[in-house]
Amino acid sequence: MAFNLSVSEAAKRLGVSSSRVYQLIDLGSLDAERIGRSWVVSDESVAARVSQPVPAGRPKEKQLWGTSYLLMNRQYPVLAFEYDQDHDAFLQITQIIDKDRCPLGIVSARGTKASLSALTFWWKHRVIPGTREGLAARLADLGIQHAYALPFKSLGLSLSDQYWVQPAGQNIAWEDVNYFHNDFDLQDEAWLSGVGLSTPDNTSEGELPKKWVIEAGQRTLLKGGSTLNQEPFNEAVATTLYRRLLAPDEYVAYELRGSGQSARSACPCFISDTEEYIPAYYVQGIMRRPSHLSEYRHLIECCVRMGIEDAELSLSKMLVTDDILANHDRHLRNFGIIRNVETLQCRMAPLFDSGNSLWCNVSLGQLQSHPTHFPSKPFYEDCNRQLRLVDDYSWFSPDALEGFPQQLAQILGANPLLADRIPYLQEWAERRIARILVSL
């Protein structure tokens, strides 16, 4: 997803005020990221809102009739709420049941208040984005206006966490419906074929085409790419890099399936049936950031507050490997922590989703004249400044990188569409590595 619009630019396109844009970001109606003290907005989400405006004459709240639900975390009820499916709207949170197992950021620290806008925001970013290619037509076929209404068709079950929704008065057991133990509707191989049915594809975040399948009992995520289909090959390159530098439990291993434009990457589900993945976006919000503390240090402090002592080392490994890969999309939802739903103990999540790297978003002409610089995330857009956040290189082995640029070229070479790009990608990777070696 491209975040390249300022708030004022987004406001101009939508024909609203900047304050309204901030409100839409807060409600989750626009996808946005904060870089430093500024917000940048996804042009895809702006375009989607322009093409599908909210109908005029929306009924007032007193005219809405909602259905009561329980938000469940595994077998634990955590919130009671009302949702109106006719208008795709959360109406109210009626009870806080288990504040400790609620999604981060929805319930106050004391557990006395719950935010309806935070619940709406969390839900929207937990489901398949409305901007995924082909989804608008799929939603039209299903008679659904907004993507975030999809999970109500399949209880909101996911393979990224243990949250699901139980209609009030129904006695449904997690053991009988969860996707970790039970089969789901695979349909055919088309990317969006299972959306709207009994499938975890309803809750698969991200812009690129993806699909959950079951292979020999293993829940496996298949992912495609964009125009040149470089992204699946990038995942294979990233896995090769991680194997050279990191321990096996510090990354998710991606396997390349096929070649050329039809290739896909495949990876196993990286959480167990008692765990949930929590993006860093929510972790950083567990306490207010002091003005003297950088976002990087603040996130580390938040991780420590949650009992994770090796957060800084883990982030150092992420920043260094992302720098070598020129990963331009390590936003705050693309890394985070894993929490055990039963014990509430936390650990850093393994590195995953590195497909948007190696300058896959630039043209060949740009690549030919491109310096080794790339727009980085999540702490600084200047990749060199972001790399300077790393103080600990004790884990880093320069010898482990010997031959990596050549292996990179070999992996990418399985896609003929990348032939003209490979020499430049290999050269830029060599330069990124050389820069890190100088800084040791």
CSV table of N, CA, C and O in Angstrom, one decimal, residues 4 21 37 63 90 105 121 275 278 295 301:
chain,number,residue,atom,x,y,z
A,4,ASN,N,1.3,8.1,0.3
A,4,ASN,CA,2.0,9.2,-0.4
A,4,ASN,C,1.2,10.5,-0.4
A,4,ASN,O,1.6,11.4,-1.2
A,21,VAL,N,-10.4,14.7,7.7
A,21,VAL,CA,-9.5,13.7,7.3
A,21,VAL,C,-8.9,13.0,8.6
A,21,VAL,O,-8.8,11.8,8.7
A,37,ARG,N,6.1,13.4,13.1
A,37,ARG,CA,4.9,14.1,13.6
A,37,ARG,C,3.8,14.3,12.6
A,37,ARG,O,2.8,15.0,12.9
A,63,GLN,N,-32.2,5.6,14.9
A,63,GLN,CA,-32.9,4.9,13.8
A,63,GLN,C,-32.2,3.5,13.5
A,63,GLN,O,-32.7,2.8,12.7
A,90,PHE,N,-20.6,-0.2,14.0
A,90,PHE,CA,-20.6,-0.5,15.4
A,90,PHE,C,-21.4,0.5,16.2
A,90,PHE,O,-21.2,1.7,16.0
A,105,GLY,N,-5.6,-1.1,23.1
A,105,GLY,CA,-6.0,0.2,22.7
A,105,GLY,C,-7.5,0.5,22.7
A,105,GLY,O,-8.0,1.6,22.5
A,121,PHE,N,-11.8,1.1,14.4
A,121,PHE,CA,-10.5,1.2,13.8
A,121,PHE,C,-9.8,-0.2,13.8
A,121,PHE,O,-9.3,-0.6,12.8
A,275,GLU,N,-2.2,-18.3,20.7
A,275,GLU,CA,-1.5,-17.1,20.6
A,275,GLU,C,-2.2,-16.1,19.6
A,275,GLU,O,-3.0,-16.5,18.8
A,278,ILE,N,0.0,-9.2,17.6
A,278,ILE,CA,-0.4,-7.8,17.9
A,278,ILE,C,0.6,-6.9,17.2
A,278,ILE,O,1.8,-6.9,17.5
A,295,GLU,N,10.2,7.8,19.0
A,295,GLU,CA,9.3,6.7,18.8
A,295,GLU,C,10.0,5.3,18.9
A,295,GLU,O,9.3,4.4,19.4
A,301,GLU,N,10.4,0.8,25.2
A,301,GLU,CA,9.8,0.9,26.6
A,301,GLU,C,8.5,0.2,26.7
A,301,GLU,O,8.2,-0.4,27.7
